[in-house]
Amino acid sequence: MRTGIATVCLSGTLKEKMQACAIAGFDGIEIFEQDLVTSPLSPEEVRKMAADLGLGLDLYQPFRDFDGVTPDLLKANLRRAEAKFKLMSRLGMDTILVCSNVATATIDDDELRASQLGELAELAGDHGVKVAYEALAWGKYVNDYEHAYRLVEMVDHPNLGTCLDSFHILSRDWDTAPIEKINADKIFFVQVADAPKLSMDVLSWSRHYRVFPGEGQFELAKFMGHVVRAGYTGPVSLEVFNDVFRQSDVERTAVDAMRSLIWLEEQSAKWLASNATAAASEQKAASRRRYPMELATLPKVNEPAGFNFAEVKADDTAQLEKLLGQLGFEFEGRHRTKDVQLWTMGQARVIINEQAAQHAEPAIAALGFDVDSPVIASARAQQLKAPVVARKVQADEEVFQGISAPDSTEIFLCQGSPDGTAAWTYEFGEGLEHPGSDVSAVIDHVNLAQPWQHFDEAVLFYTSALALEPQPFAEVPSPSGLVRSQVMETSDASVRLVLNLAPAQQAQTDRKTYQEHIAFAVDDLVATARSAHARGLEFLEIPANYYEDLDARFELEPEFLAMLKELNLLYDRDANGEFLHFYTATVGSVFFEMVERRGNYDGYGAPNAPVRHAVQYDSLHRS
Ligand code: MG
Ligand code: MG
């Protein structure tokens, strides 16, 4: 698959954008006119720079408001087009995007449109230019890709074809299957963009909320599957207008963009393999059928089986040790060669890492996931351009395969074992003598704060590299703004990761200023809470108003309600079951949560999240 990206997706100058695209490994780019007009580089210099960088200049765009106009306007439009064709020859470019008219069209007549597009194609032919005509979702008369293609067929000129843009097609819910019937020679260009499903006017949706494939909710693998089946072999190019990407680091966004295409390529191949159109007997042959477009695949991974460990980094570890001890964790000892402690409760493992943590406030630094094969999972992540984490190990120690997530949390790919044990724990010496605890516990979920500019990137990262499935996002009110909360989980929910987008005020920089937590599930939360209470644990104190509201909503047994209140427990209930949980006070940027899931309760106590945010906000501003 030939990869491309429109310069409008990125921040910076044209030169910076082109360099970032080359570093990220794109085959070609679309020159967005505004980027050229504002550049000090001459067209010839742009052409040379692209050649030096090994980038194809695949599409010049956009040329607007051409068709369906009065004769006077047509004359002016053709003059305007010829100037662009001349410019394109200086750039060494041969394809231009012409969007369906949104502003100046006054005549709704396909015969007239076809004759005007025919004149344009003729003129383009004189200059060796190909015109890719695209139906904008909000085009005045032409807003449907099948309509645009009908016009292309009516004109029947070698220099006129169509451009398929996934946003314009999927935002309107047009059926994508008819793409297969388009003559591949007439598809001059394909643009892809994803988007969250929003209900708003389609122009604003397009201009501000497009995201890279895998970061939104469009069925892009299916769209691409139809494009491949049509026989198209040209560039698949990202055209993503997004307010955040346009102000984020250009090289980083280009890598995020490239990752989205690598992932989409794999997903498209998968879609084709599992949606063979032939009869059942021919399915196997059909699923192996070769299409003209070659689709690369990636090392395959299954979703992780569970959390292997969570790691907190800290310089001064005293408060963390105290908290874990009060919660009922056992100290298993120090690593035999490193400044690292291991604490466990049942199968929940917490590492406290004091290495390279000078002056660092306690913060979640790493997560380990159980995978079938750490080597294969790591190969996949690296092909998806995930940065590799280097960790010093001694000769006889388990080597962890590590990658760095967009928020800089280190993700370790660990060998899972059926009984839930971890071989590396033998590297930890005999711990202090502690009374054995028979509490069974697992890491239930981990909640990570994401800097606003890396949120979408994080969703794609965990989707593509770790095979976690994004769930519909929620917005949780907090005293300093709405917190966007995105659950990423495996199909059996054995791994649950919650990504929170901190309000801007709380996340001014890349530094983790926002609170994050690790939640542990136990069988008997009330007993856990009572023991923790007896050990002097400082609970997050829940206001009395909360319990009054709880009673109003759920009509709880008075003794049960009194017990919740006494122990600062939070409660939720839905059709599937019940949820009891409590939070510890925060140390550095970390706090812990203990949960008990009753029945098949599958949520996170979302109705209680605003209470937690408010109490934490209050305690932060009191101290
Ligand atoms: Mg487009
Ligand atoms: Mg939680």
CSV table of N, CA, C and O in Angstrom, one decimal, residues 342-382:
chain,number,residue,atom,x,y,z
A,342,LEU,N,9.3,-5.4,45.8
A,342,LEU,CA,8.1,-6.1,45.3
A,342,LEU,C,7.1,-6.2,46.4
A,342,LEU,O,7.4,-6.7,47.5
A,343,TRP,N,5.9,-5.8,46.2
A,343,TRP,CA,4.8,-6.0,47.1
A,343,TRP,C,3.7,-6.8,46.4
A,343,TRP,O,3.4,-6.5,45.2
A,344,THR,N,3.1,-7.7,47.2
A,344,THR,CA,2.0,-8.4,46.5
A,344,THR,C,0.8,-8.6,47.5
A,344,THR,O,0.9,-8.6,48.7
A,345,MET,N,-0.4,-8.7,46.8
A,345,MET,CA,-1.6,-9.2,47.5
A,345,MET,C,-2.3,-10.2,46.6
A,345,MET,O,-2.7,-9.8,45.5
A,346,GLY,N,-2.3,-11.4,47.0
A,346,GLY,CA,-2.8,-12.4,46.0
A,346,GLY,C,-2.0,-12.4,44.7
A,346,GLY,O,-0.7,-12.4,44.8
A,347,GLN,N,-2.6,-12.2,43.6
A,347,GLN,CA,-1.9,-12.1,42.3
A,347,GLN,C,-1.7,-10.7,41.9
A,347,GLN,O,-1.2,-10.5,40.8
A,348,ALA,N,-2.0,-9.8,42.7
A,348,ALA,CA,-1.7,-8.4,42.4
A,348,ALA,C,-0.3,-8.0,42.8
A,348,ALA,O,0.1,-8.2,43.9
A,349,ARG,N,0.5,-7.6,41.8
A,349,ARG,CA,1.9,-7.3,42.1
A,349,ARG,C,2.2,-5.8,41.9
A,349,ARG,O,1.9,-5.3,40.8
A,350,VAL,N,2.8,-5.2,42.9
A,350,VAL,CA,3.2,-3.8,42.8
A,350,VAL,C,4.7,-3.7,43.0
A,350,VAL,O,5.2,-4.2,44.0
A,351,ILE,N,5.4,-3.0,42.0
A,351,ILE,CA,6.8,-2.8,42.2
A,351,ILE,C,7.0,-1.3,42.6
A,351,ILE,O,6.3,-0.4,42.0
A,352,ILE,N,7.8,-1.1,43.6
A,352,ILE,CA,8.2,0.2,43.9
A,352,ILE,C,9.7,0.4,43.4
A,352,ILE,O,10.6,-0.3,43.8
A,353,ASN,N,9.9,1.3,42.4
A,353,ASN,CA,11.1,1.5,41.8
A,353,ASN,C,11.8,2.7,42.3
A,353,ASN,O,11.3,3.8,42.1
A,354,GLU,N,13.0,2.6,42.9
A,354,GLU,CA,13.7,3.8,43.4
A,354,GLU,C,14.8,4.2,42.5
A,354,GLU,O,15.6,5.1,42.8
A,355,GLN,N,15.0,3.4,41.4
A,355,GLN,CA,16.1,3.7,40.5
A,355,GLN,C,15.8,5.0,39.7
A,355,GLN,O,14.7,5.2,39.2
A,356,ALA,N,16.8,5.8,39.5
A,356,ALA,CA,16.7,7.0,38.7
A,356,ALA,C,15.4,7.8,39.1
A,356,ALA,O,14.7,8.3,38.2
A,357,ALA,N,15.1,7.8,40.3
A,357,ALA,CA,13.9,8.5,40.8
A,357,ALA,C,14.2,9.7,41.7
A,357,ALA,O,13.4,10.1,42.5
A,358,GLN,N,15.4,10.2,41.5
A,358,GLN,CA,15.8,11.3,42.4
A,358,GLN,C,14.8,12.5,42.3
A,358,GLN,O,14.5,13.0,41.2
A,359,HIS,N,14.4,12.9,43.5
A,359,HIS,CA,13.4,14.0,43.7
A,359,HIS,C,12.1,13.7,43.0
A,359,HIS,O,11.2,14.6,42.9
A,360,ALA,N,11.8,12.5,42.5
A,360,ALA,CA,10.6,12.2,41.8
A,360,ALA,C,9.5,11.9,42.9
A,360,ALA,O,9.7,11.1,43.8
A,361,GLU,N,8.4,12.6,42.7
A,361,GLU,CA,7.2,12.3,43.5
A,361,GLU,C,6.7,11.0,43.1
A,361,GLU,O,6.8,10.7,41.9
A,362,PRO,N,6.1,10.2,44.0
A,362,PRO,CA,5.5,8.9,43.5
A,362,PRO,C,4.6,9.1,42.3
A,362,PRO,O,3.7,9.9,42.3
A,363,ALA,N,4.8,8.2,41.3
A,363,ALA,CA,4.0,8.3,40.1
A,363,ALA,C,4.0,6.9,39.4
A,363,ALA,O,4.9,6.2,39.6
A,364,ILE,N,2.9,6.6,38.7
A,364,ILE,CA,2.8,5.3,38.0
A,364,ILE,C,3.8,5.4,36.9
A,364,ILE,O,3.8,6.3,36.1
A,365,ALA,N,4.8,4.5,36.8
A,365,ALA,CA,5.8,4.5,35.8
A,365,ALA,C,5.7,3.5,34.7
A,365,ALA,O,6.1,3.6,33.6
A,366,ALA,N,5.2,2.3,35.1
A,366,ALA,CA,5.2,1.2,34.2
A,366,ALA,C,4.1,0.2,34.5
A,366,ALA,O,3.6,0.1,35.6
A,367,LEU,N,3.7,-0.5,33.4
A,367,LEU,CA,2.7,-1.5,33.6
A,367,LEU,C,3.2,-2.8,32.8
A,367,LEU,O,3.7,-2.7,31.7
A,368,GLY,N,3.0,-3.9,33.4
A,368,GLY,CA,3.4,-5.2,32.7
A,368,GLY,C,2.1,-5.9,32.3
A,368,GLY,O,1.1,-5.9,33.1
A,369,PHE,N,2.1,-6.4,31.1
A,369,PHE,CA,0.9,-7.2,30.6
A,369,PHE,C,1.4,-8.6,30.3
A,369,PHE,O,2.4,-8.8,29.7
A,370,ASP,N,0.5,-9.5,30.6
A,370,ASP,CA,0.7,-10.9,30.2
A,370,ASP,C,0.4,-11.2,28.8
A,370,ASP,O,-0.8,-11.0,28.4
A,371,VAL,N,1.3,-11.6,27.9
A,371,VAL,CA,1.0,-11.9,26.5
A,371,VAL,C,1.5,-13.3,26.2
A,371,VAL,O,2.3,-13.9,26.9
A,372,ASP,N,1.0,-13.8,25.1
A,372,ASP,CA,1.4,-15.2,24.7
A,372,ASP,C,2.9,-15.2,24.4
A,372,ASP,O,3.6,-16.2,24.8
A,373,SER,N,3.4,-14.2,23.6
A,373,SER,CA,4.8,-14.2,23.3
A,373,SER,C,5.3,-12.8,23.3
A,373,SER,O,5.0,-12.0,22.5
A,374,PRO,N,6.1,-12.5,24.4
A,374,PRO,CA,6.7,-11.1,24.5
A,374,PRO,C,7.5,-10.7,23.2
A,374,PRO,O,7.4,-9.6,22.8
A,375,VAL,N,8.2,-11.7,22.6
A,375,VAL,CA,9.0,-11.3,21.4
A,375,VAL,C,8.1,-10.9,20.3
A,375,VAL,O,8.4,-9.9,19.6
A,376,ILE,N,7.1,-11.7,20.0
A,376,ILE,CA,6.2,-11.4,18.9
A,376,ILE,C,5.4,-10.0,19.2
A,376,ILE,O,5.3,-9.2,18.3
A,377,ALA,N,5.0,-9.9,20.4
A,377,ALA,CA,4.2,-8.7,20.8
A,377,ALA,C,5.1,-7.5,20.6
A,377,ALA,O,4.7,-6.4,20.2
A,378,SER,N,6.4,-7.6,21.0
A,378,SER,CA,7.4,-6.5,20.9
A,378,SER,C,7.7,-6.2,19.4
A,378,SER,O,7.8,-5.1,19.0
A,379,ALA,N,7.8,-7.3,18.6
A,379,ALA,CA,8.0,-7.1,17.2
A,379,ALA,C,6.9,-6.3,16.5
A,379,ALA,O,7.1,-5.4,15.8
A,380,ARG,N,5.7,-6.7,16.9
A,380,ARG,CA,4.5,-5.9,16.4
A,380,ARG,C,4.5,-4.5,16.8
A,380,ARG,O,4.4,-3.6,16.0
A,381,ALA,N,4.8,-4.2,18.1
A,381,ALA,CA,4.8,-2.9,18.6
A,381,ALA,C,5.9,-2.0,17.9
A,381,ALA,O,5.7,-0.9,17.5
A,382,GLN,N,7.0,-2.7,17.6
A,382,GLN,CA,8.1,-1.9,17.0
A,382,GLN,C,7.8,-1.6,15.5
A,382,GLN,O,8.1,-0.6,15.0
